[in-house]
Coordinates of C-alpha atoms and ligand atoms in Angstrom, one line a residue:
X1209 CA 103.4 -59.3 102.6
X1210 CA 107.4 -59.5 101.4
X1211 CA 110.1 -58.8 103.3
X1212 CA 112.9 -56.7 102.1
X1213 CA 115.6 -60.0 100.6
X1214 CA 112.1 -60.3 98.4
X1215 CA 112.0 -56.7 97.7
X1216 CA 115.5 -56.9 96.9
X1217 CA 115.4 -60.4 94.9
X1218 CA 112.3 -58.6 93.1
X1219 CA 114.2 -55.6 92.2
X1220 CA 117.1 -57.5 90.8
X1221 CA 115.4 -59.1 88.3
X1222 CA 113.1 -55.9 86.9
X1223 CA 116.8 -54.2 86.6
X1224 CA 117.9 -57.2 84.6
X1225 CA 115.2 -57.0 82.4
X1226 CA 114.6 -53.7 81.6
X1227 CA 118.9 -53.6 81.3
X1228 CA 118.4 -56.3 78.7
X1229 CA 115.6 -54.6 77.0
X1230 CA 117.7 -51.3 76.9
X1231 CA 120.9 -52.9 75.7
X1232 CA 119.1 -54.5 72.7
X1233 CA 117.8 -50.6 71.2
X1234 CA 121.1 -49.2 72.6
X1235 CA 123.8 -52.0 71.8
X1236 CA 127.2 -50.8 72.5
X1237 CA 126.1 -47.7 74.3
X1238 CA 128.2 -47.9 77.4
X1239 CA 127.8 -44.4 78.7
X1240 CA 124.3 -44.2 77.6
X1241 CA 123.1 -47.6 79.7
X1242 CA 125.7 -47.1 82.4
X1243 CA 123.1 -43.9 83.1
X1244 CA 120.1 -45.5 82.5
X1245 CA 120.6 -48.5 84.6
X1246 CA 121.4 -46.1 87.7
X1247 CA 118.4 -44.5 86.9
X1248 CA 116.1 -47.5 86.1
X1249 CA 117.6 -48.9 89.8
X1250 CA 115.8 -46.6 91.7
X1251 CA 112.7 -45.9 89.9
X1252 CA 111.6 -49.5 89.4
X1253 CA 110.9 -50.1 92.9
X1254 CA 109.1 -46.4 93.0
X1255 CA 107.5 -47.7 90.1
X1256 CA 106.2 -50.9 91.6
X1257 CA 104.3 -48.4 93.9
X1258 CA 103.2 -46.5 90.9
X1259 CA 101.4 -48.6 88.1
X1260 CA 100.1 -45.7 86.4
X1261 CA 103.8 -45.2 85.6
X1262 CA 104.5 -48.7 84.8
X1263 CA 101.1 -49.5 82.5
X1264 CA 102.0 -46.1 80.1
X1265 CA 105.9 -47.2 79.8
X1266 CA 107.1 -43.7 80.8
X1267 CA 110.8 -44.5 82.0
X1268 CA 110.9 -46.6 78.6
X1269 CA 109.3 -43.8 76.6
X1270 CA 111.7 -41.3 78.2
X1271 CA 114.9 -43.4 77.5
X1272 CA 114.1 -42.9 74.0
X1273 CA 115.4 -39.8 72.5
X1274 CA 112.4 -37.6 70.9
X1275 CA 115.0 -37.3 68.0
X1276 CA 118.8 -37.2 67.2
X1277 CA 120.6 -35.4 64.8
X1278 CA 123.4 -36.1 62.8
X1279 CA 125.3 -33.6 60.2
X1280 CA 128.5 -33.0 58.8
X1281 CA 130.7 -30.1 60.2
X1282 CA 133.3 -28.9 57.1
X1283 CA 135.9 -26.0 58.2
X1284 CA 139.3 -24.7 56.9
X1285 CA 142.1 -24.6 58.8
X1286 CA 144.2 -21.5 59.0
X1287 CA 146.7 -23.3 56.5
X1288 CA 143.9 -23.6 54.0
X1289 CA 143.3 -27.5 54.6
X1290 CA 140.1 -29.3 55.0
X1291 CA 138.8 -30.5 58.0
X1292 CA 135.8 -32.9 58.7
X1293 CA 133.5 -33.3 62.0
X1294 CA 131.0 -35.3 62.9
X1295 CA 128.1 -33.0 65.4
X1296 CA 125.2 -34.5 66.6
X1297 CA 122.0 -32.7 69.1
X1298 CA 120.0 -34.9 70.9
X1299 CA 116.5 -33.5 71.5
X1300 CA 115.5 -36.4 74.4
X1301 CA 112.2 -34.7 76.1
X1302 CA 110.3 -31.9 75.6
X1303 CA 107.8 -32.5 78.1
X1304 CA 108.9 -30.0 80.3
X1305 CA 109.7 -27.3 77.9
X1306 CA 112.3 -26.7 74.8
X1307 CA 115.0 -29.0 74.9
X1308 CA 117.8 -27.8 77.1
X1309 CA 121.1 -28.5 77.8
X1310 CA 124.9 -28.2 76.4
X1311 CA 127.1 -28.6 73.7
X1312 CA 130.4 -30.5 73.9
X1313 CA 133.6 -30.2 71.6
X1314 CA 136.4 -32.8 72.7
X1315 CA 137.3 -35.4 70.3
X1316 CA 135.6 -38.3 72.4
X1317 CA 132.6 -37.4 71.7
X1318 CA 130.0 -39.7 70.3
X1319 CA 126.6 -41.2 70.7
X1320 CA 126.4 -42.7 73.8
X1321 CA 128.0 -40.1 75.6
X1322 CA 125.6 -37.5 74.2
X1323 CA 122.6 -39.8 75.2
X1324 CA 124.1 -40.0 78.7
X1325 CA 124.2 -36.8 79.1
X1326 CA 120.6 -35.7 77.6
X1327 CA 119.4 -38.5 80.0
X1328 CA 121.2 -37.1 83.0
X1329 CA 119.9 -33.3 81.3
X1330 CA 116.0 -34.4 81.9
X1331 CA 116.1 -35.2 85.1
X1332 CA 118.2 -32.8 86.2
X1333 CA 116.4 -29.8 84.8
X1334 CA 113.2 -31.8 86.2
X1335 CA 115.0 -31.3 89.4
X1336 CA 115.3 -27.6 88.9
X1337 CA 111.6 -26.6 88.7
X1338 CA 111.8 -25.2 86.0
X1339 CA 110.3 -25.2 82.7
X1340 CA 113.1 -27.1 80.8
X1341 CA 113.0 -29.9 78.5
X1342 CA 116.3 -32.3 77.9
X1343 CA 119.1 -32.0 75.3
X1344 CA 122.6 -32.1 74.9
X1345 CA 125.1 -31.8 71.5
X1346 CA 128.3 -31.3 70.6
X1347 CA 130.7 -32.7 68.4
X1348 CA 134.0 -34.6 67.9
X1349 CA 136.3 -31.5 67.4
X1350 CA 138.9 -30.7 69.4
X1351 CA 139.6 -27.3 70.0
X1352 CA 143.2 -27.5 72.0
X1353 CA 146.0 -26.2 69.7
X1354 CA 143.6 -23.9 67.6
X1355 CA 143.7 -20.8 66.3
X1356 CA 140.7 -18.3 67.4
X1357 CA 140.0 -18.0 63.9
X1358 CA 139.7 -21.9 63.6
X1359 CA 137.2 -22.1 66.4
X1360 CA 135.4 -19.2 65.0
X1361 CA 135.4 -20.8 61.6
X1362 CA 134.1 -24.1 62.6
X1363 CA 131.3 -22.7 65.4
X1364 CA 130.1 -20.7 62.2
X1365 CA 130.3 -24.0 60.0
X1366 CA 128.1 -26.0 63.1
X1367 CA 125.7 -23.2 63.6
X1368 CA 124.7 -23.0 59.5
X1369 CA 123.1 -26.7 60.3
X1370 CA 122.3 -26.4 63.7
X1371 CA 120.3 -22.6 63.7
X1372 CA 117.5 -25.0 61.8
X1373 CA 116.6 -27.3 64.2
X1374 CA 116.8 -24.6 67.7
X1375 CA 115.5 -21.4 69.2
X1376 CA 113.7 -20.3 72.4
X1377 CA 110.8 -21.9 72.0
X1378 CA 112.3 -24.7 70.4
X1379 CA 115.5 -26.1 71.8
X1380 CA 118.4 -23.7 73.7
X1381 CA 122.0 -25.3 73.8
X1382 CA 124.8 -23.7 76.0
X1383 CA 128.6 -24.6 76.8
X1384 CA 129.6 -27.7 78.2
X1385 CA 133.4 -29.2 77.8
X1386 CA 135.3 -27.6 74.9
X1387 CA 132.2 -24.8 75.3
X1388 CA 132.8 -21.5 77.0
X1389 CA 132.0 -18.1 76.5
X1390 CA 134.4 -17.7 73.1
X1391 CA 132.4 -20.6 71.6
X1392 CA 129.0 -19.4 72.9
X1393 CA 129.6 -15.9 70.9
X1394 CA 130.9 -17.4 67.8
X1395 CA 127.6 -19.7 68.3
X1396 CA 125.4 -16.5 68.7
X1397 CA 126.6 -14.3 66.4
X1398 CA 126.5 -16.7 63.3
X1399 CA 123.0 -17.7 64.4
X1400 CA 121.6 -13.9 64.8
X1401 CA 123.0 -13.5 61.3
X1402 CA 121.4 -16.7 59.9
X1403 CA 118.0 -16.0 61.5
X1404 CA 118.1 -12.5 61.7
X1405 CA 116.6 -12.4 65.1
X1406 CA 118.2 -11.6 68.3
X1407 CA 116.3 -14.0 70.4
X1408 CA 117.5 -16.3 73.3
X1409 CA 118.7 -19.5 71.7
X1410 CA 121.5 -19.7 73.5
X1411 CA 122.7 -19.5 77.2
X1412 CA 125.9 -18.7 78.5
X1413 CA 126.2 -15.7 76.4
X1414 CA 128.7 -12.9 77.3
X1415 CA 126.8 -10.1 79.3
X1416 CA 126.9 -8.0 77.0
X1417 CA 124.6 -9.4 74.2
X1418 CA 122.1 -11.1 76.8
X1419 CA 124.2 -13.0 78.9
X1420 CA 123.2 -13.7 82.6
X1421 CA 124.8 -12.3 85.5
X1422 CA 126.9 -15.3 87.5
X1423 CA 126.3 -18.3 84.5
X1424 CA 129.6 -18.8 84.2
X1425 CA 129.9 -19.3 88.8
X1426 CA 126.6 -21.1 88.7
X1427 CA 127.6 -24.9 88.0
X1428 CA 130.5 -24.6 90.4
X1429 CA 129.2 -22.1 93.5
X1430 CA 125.7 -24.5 92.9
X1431 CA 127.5 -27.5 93.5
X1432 CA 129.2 -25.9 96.9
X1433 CA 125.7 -24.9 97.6
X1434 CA 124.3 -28.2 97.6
X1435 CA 127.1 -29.6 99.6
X1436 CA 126.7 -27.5 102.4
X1437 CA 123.1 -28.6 102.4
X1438 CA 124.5 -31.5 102.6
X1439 CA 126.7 -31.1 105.6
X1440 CA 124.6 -29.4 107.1
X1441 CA 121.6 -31.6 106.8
X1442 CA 124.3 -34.0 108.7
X1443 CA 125.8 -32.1 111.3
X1444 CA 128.8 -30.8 109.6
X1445 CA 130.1 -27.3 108.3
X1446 CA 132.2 -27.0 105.2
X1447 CA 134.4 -24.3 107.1
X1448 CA 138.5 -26.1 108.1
X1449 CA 137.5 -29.0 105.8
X1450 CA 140.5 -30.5 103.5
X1451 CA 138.9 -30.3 99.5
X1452 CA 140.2 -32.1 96.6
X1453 CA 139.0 -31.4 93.2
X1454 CA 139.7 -32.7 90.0
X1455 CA 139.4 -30.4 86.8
X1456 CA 140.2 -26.9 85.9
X1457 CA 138.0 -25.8 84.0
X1458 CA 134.4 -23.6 84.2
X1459 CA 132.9 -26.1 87.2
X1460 CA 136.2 -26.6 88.8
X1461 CA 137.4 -23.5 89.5
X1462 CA 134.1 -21.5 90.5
X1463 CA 133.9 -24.6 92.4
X1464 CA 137.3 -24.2 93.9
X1465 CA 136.4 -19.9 94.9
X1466 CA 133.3 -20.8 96.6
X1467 CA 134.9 -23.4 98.5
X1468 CA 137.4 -21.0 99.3
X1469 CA 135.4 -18.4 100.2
X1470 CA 133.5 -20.7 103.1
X1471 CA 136.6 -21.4 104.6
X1472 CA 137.8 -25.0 103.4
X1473 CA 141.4 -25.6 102.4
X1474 CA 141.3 -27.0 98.6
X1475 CA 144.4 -29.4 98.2
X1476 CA 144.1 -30.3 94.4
X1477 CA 142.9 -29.6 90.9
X1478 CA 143.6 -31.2 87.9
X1479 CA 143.9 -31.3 83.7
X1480 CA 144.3 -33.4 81.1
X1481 CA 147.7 -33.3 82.0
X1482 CA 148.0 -34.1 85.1
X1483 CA 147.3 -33.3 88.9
X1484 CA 148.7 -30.5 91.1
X1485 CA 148.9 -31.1 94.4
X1486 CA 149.3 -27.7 96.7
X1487 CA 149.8 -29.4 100.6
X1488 CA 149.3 -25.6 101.5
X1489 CA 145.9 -24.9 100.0
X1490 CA 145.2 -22.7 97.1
X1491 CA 144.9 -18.9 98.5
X1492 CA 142.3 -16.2 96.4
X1493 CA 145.8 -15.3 95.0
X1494 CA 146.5 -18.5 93.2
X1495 CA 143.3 -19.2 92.2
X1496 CA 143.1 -15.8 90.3
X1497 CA 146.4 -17.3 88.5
X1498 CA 145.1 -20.4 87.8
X1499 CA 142.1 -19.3 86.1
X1500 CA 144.1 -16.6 83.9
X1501 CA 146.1 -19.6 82.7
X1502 CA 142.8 -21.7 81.6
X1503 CA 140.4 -19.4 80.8
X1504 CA 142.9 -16.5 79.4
X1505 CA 145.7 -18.2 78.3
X1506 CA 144.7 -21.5 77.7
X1507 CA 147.6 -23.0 79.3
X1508 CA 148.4 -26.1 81.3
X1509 CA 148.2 -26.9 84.9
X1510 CA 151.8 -28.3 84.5
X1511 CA 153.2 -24.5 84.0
X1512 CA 151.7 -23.7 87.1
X1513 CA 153.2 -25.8 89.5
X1514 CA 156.9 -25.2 87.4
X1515 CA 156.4 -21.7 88.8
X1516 CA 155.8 -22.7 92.1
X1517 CA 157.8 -24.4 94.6
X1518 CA 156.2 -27.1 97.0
X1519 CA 153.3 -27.9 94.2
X1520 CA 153.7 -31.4 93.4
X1521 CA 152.5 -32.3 89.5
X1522 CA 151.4 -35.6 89.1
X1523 CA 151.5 -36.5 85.5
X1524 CA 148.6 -38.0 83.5
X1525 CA 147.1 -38.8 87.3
X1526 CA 144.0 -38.1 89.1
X1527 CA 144.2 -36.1 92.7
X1528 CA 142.0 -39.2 94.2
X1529 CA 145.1 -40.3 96.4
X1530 CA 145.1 -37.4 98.5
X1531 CA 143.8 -37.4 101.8
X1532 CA 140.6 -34.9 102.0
X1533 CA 137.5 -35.1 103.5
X1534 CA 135.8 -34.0 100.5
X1535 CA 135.9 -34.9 96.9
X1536 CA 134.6 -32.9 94.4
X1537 CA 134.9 -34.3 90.8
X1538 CA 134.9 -31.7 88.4
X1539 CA 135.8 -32.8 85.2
X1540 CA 134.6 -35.5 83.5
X1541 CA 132.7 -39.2 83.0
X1542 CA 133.8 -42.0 84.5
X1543 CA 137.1 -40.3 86.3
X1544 CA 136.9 -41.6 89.3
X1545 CA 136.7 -45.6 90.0
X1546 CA 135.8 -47.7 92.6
X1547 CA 140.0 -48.7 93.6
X1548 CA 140.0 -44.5 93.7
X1549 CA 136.8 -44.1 96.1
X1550 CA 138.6 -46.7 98.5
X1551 CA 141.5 -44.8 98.6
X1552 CA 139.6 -41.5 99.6
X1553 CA 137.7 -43.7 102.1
X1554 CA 141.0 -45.2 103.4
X1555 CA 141.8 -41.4 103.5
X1556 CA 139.2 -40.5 105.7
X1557 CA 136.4 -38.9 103.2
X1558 CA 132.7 -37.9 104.4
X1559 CA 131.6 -36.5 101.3
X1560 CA 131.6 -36.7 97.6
X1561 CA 129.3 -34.3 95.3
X1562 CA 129.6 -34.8 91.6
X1563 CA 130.1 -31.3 90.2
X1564 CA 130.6 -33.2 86.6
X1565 CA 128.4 -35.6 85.0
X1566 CA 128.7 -39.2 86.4
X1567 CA 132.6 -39.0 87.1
X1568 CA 132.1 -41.3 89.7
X1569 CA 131.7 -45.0 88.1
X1570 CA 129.0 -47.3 89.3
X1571 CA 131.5 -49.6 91.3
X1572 CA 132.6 -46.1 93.1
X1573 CA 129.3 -45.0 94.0
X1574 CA 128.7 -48.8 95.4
X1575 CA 132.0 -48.4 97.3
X1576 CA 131.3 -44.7 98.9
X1577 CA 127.2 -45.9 100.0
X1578 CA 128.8 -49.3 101.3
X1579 CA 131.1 -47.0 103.4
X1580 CA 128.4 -44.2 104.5
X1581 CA 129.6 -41.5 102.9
X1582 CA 127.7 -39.2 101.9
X1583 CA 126.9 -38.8 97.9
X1584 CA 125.7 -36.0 96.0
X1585 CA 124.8 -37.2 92.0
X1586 CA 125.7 -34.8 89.6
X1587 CA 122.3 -34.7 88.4
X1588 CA 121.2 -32.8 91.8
X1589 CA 124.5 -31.5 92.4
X1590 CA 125.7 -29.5 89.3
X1591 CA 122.2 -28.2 88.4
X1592 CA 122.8 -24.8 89.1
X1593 CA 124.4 -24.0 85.5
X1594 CA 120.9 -25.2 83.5
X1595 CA 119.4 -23.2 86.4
X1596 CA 120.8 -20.4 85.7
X1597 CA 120.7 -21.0 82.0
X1598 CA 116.6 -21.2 82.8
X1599 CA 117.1 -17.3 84.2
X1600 CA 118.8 -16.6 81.5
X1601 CA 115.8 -17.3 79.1
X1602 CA 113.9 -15.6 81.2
X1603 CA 115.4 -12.3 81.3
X1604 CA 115.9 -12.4 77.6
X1605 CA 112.2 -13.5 77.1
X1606 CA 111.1 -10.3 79.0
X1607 CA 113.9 -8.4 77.9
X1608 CA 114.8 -7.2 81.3
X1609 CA 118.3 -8.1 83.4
X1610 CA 118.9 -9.4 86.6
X1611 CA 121.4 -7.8 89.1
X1612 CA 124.1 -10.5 89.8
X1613 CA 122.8 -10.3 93.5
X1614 CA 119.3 -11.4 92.3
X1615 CA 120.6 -14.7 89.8
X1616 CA 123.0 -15.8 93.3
X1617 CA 119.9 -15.7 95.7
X1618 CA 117.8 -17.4 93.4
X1619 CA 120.5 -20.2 92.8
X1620 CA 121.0 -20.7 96.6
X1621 CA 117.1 -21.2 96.7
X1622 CA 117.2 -23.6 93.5
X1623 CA 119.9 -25.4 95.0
X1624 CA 118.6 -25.6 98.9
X1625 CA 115.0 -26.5 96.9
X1626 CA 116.9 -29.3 95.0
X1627 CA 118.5 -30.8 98.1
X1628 CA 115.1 -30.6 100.0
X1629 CA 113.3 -32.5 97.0
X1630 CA 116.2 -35.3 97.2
X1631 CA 115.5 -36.0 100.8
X1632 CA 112.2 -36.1 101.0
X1633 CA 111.5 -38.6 98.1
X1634 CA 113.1 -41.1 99.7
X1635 CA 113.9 -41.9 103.2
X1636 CA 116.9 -43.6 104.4
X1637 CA 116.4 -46.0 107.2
X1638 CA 118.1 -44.8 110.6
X1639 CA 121.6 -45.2 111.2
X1640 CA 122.4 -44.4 107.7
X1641 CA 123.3 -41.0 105.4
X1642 CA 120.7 -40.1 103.0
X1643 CA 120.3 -41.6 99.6
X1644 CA 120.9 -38.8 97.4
X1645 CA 121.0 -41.0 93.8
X1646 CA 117.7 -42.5 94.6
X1647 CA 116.3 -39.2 96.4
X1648 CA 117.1 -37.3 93.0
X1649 CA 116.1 -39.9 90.5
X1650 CA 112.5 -40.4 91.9
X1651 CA 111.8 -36.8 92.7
X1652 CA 113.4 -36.1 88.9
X1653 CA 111.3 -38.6 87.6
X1654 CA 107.8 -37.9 89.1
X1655 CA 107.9 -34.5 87.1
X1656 CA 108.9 -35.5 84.1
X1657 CA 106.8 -38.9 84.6
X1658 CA 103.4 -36.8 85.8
X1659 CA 103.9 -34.4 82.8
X1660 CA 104.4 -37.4 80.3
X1661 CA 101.0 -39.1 82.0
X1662 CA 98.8 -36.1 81.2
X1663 CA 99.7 -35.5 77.7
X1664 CA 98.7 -39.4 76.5
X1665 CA 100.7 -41.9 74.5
X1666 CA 102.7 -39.3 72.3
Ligands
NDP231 P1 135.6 -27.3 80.8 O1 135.9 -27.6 79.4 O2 135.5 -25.8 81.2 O3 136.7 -28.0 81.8 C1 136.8 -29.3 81.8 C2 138.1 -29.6 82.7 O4 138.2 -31.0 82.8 C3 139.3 -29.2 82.0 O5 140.3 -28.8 83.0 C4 139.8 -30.4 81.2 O6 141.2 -30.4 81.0 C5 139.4 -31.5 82.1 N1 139.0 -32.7 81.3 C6 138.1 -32.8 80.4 N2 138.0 -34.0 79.8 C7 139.0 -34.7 80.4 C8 139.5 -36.0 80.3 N3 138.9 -36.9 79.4 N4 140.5 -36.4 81.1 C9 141.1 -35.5 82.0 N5 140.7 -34.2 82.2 C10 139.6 -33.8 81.4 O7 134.2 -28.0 81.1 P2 133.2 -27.8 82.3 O8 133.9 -27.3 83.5 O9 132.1 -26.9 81.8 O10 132.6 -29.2 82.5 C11 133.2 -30.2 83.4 C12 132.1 -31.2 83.8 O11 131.0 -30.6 84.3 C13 131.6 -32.0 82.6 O12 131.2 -33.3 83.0 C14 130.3 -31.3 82.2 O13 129.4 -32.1 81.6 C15 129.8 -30.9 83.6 N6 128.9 -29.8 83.7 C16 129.1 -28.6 83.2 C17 128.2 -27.5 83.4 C18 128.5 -26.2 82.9 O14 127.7 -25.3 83.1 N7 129.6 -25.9 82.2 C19 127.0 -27.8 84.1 C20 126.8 -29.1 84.7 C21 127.8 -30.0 84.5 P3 142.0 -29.4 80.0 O15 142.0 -28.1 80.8 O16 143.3 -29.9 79.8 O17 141.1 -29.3 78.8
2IT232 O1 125.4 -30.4 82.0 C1 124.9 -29.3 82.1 O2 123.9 -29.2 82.9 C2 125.3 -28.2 81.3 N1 126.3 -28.4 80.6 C3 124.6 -26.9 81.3 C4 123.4 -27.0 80.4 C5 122.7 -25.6 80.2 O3 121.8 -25.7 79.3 O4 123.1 -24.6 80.8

């Protein structure tokens, strides 16, 4: 018999190993282990329980990529100069179907980051029940300041390398940062041409060339879904609650209109710019402005508060020092650190849910479960995009739409499924809020794990 400070001393040192074995393959990879150690936390100790697991190295075996590719991205400029990328897919399981997940454009992009994010992918889509497998691509371009034509010109230059290596059965990107419906049609069309098949290698396509119905809402009115799960789960109701959210972009703002829509008062959003800071809450009416500036005009959320008195800006700043009761980061990696999670405490927040991937830092997520606040990981949290990516597929596999009323009920159900899986993988002793991070990495892990076990060592 142990008690728990040997449970505890036990744990420690597996993490430390396995950490050390990981950072010798991955040296360097900050993003990329930062992941994995939060994963490998809590499925060591379910592990423990689990030898099968343990004696066929499956959490090692899936922390190794399948395969990564690397190619060269040429593409002329409107002024007729020459421009180089660097664009890389990561195809990290197939176990539970072709590889899935999206591609990035934003200059930081690299490596790590995309093995982050294919990590985060598989046990995410795990998550979703359905059959998905784990990717995620992009490359170091950065499409602010370019021409249509530019973005067109270098989708078409990506796709001539990357229609080889993808297609329905194969691997299916969609958008991520830098990634929206423009992209996704440039994307499309060049591959159609190249492969002369109109075929679902793609999701996030417009509607009228095999898009699905509420793709674009899915990421952000799934994250809201989960949260009132949530809340719910804990007593509470999302209706008079103070929001914040950071971002402006596709999960942000549907984000933002569902949280709207149950009743909440959302306080912030934010860019690359800056923060804007609205003490009076955004109304339908400004929302509908905001996301004709980003998604129409591809403006700045600096332009919006010029326009309208009692909108504070905040330059080059986060909207973390506002006091809400909810946080929803929405934009990207690592955006919101532990001195940030103590001010929202200090503030008064219950919840946080992760609409992006890993914004919150490990220190921050220590910091909010140290406080008892409850904590939604992206992984569970955002799923409704790949979802409804996975619906996608399936209507263009059978060839036959959805209505839009059809896609939301079946992302409520993923959602309210995914929040029910969290919970009852693992219980939290009383007294405390439920473990959502180690809830969604045991219950992602058992079905990529059980899938991994029956097909032998491959
Ligand atoms: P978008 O490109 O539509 O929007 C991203 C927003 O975040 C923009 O407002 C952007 O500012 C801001 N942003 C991006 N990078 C930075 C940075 N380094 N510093 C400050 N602000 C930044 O992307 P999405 O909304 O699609 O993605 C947001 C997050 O959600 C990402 O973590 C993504 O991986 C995750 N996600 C996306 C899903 C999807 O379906 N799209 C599904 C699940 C998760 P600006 O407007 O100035 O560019
Ligand atoms: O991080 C994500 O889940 C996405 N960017 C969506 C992936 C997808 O395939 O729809």
């Amino acid at each position: 018999m142990t008690d728990a400070s040997d449970d505890t001393a036990i744990d420690r040192n597996e993490l430390a190993e396995f950490m050390a074995y990981l950072e010798r393959r991955n040296a360097g990879e900050r993003e990329f282990l930062q992941a994995a150690r939060e994963i490998a936390a809590a499925v060591l100790p379910f592990t423990r329980e689990h030898p099968e697991y343990r004696d066929a190295r499956i959490l090692e075996r899936l922390m190794e990529p399948d395969r990564i590719i690397t190619f060269r991205v040429c593409w002329e400029r409107d002024d007729g100069g020459v421009e180089i990328n660097r664009a890389w897919r990561v195809q990290l399981s197939g176990a539970l179907g072709p590889y899935k997940g999206g591609l990035r454009f934003h200059p930081s992009v690299n490596a790590s980051i995309l093995k982050f994010l294919a990590l985060e992918q598989s046990l995410k889509n795990s998550l979703t029940g359905l059959p998905l497998g784990a990717g995620k691509g992009g490359a170091d371009f950065d499409p602010k300041g370019r021409s249509d034509r530019e973005v067109m010109r270098f989708c078409q230059s990506l796709m001539t390398e990357l229609a080889r290596h993808i297609g329905p059965d194969t691997d299916v990107p969609a958008g991520d940062i830098g990634v929206g419906t423009r992209e996704i049609g440039y994307l499309f069309g060049h591959y159609r041409r190249q492969k002369n098949a109109f075929e679902g290698a793609l999701t996030g396509k417009g509607l009228a060339f095999g898009g699905s119905p509420i793709r674009r809402e899915a990421t952000g009115w799934g994250c809201i879904y989960f949260l009132e799960e949530m809340l719910e789960a804990h007593d509470r109701g999302l209706d008079g609650l103070r929001v914040a959210i950071s971002g402006a972009g596709n999960v942000a703002l549907y984000a933002a209109e569902k949280a709207l829509e149950r009743g909440a008062t959302v306080l912030t959003l934010s860019d690359s710019g800056g923060a804007i800071h609205d003490p009076e809450g955004l109304t339908t009416e400004k929302l509908r402005e905001i996301m004709a500036l980003k998604f129409e005009r591809r403006g700045r959320l600096r332009e919006y508060a010029d326009k309208h008195s009692g909108v504070e800006f905040r330059e080059k700043s986060n909207p973390w020092g506002v006091e809400v009761d909810v946080a929803l980061p929405c934009a990207t990696q690592n955006e919101l650190d532990r001195a940030s999670a103590e001010r929202l405490i200090r503030g008064g927040v219950f919840a946080v849910c992760e609409g992006a991937n890993m914004p919150c830092t490990a220190g921050a997520v220590d910091a909010l479960r140290d406080a008892n606040v409850l904590f939604a990981p992206g992984k569970a949290a955002n799923a409704g995009g790949v979802a409804i990516s996975g619906v996608e597929q399936t209507q263009n596999a059978t060839r036959m739409p959805w209505s839009a009323e059809r896609v939301n009920e079946q992302l409520r159900e993923i959602m309210q499924s995914i929040h029910r899986k969290c919970v009852d993988a693992y219980d939290e002793p009383k007294g405390k809020v439920n473990d959502y991070v180690r809830g969604a990495n045991i219950a992602g892990f058992r079905r990529v794990a059980d899938a991994m076990l029956a097909y032998g060592v491959v």
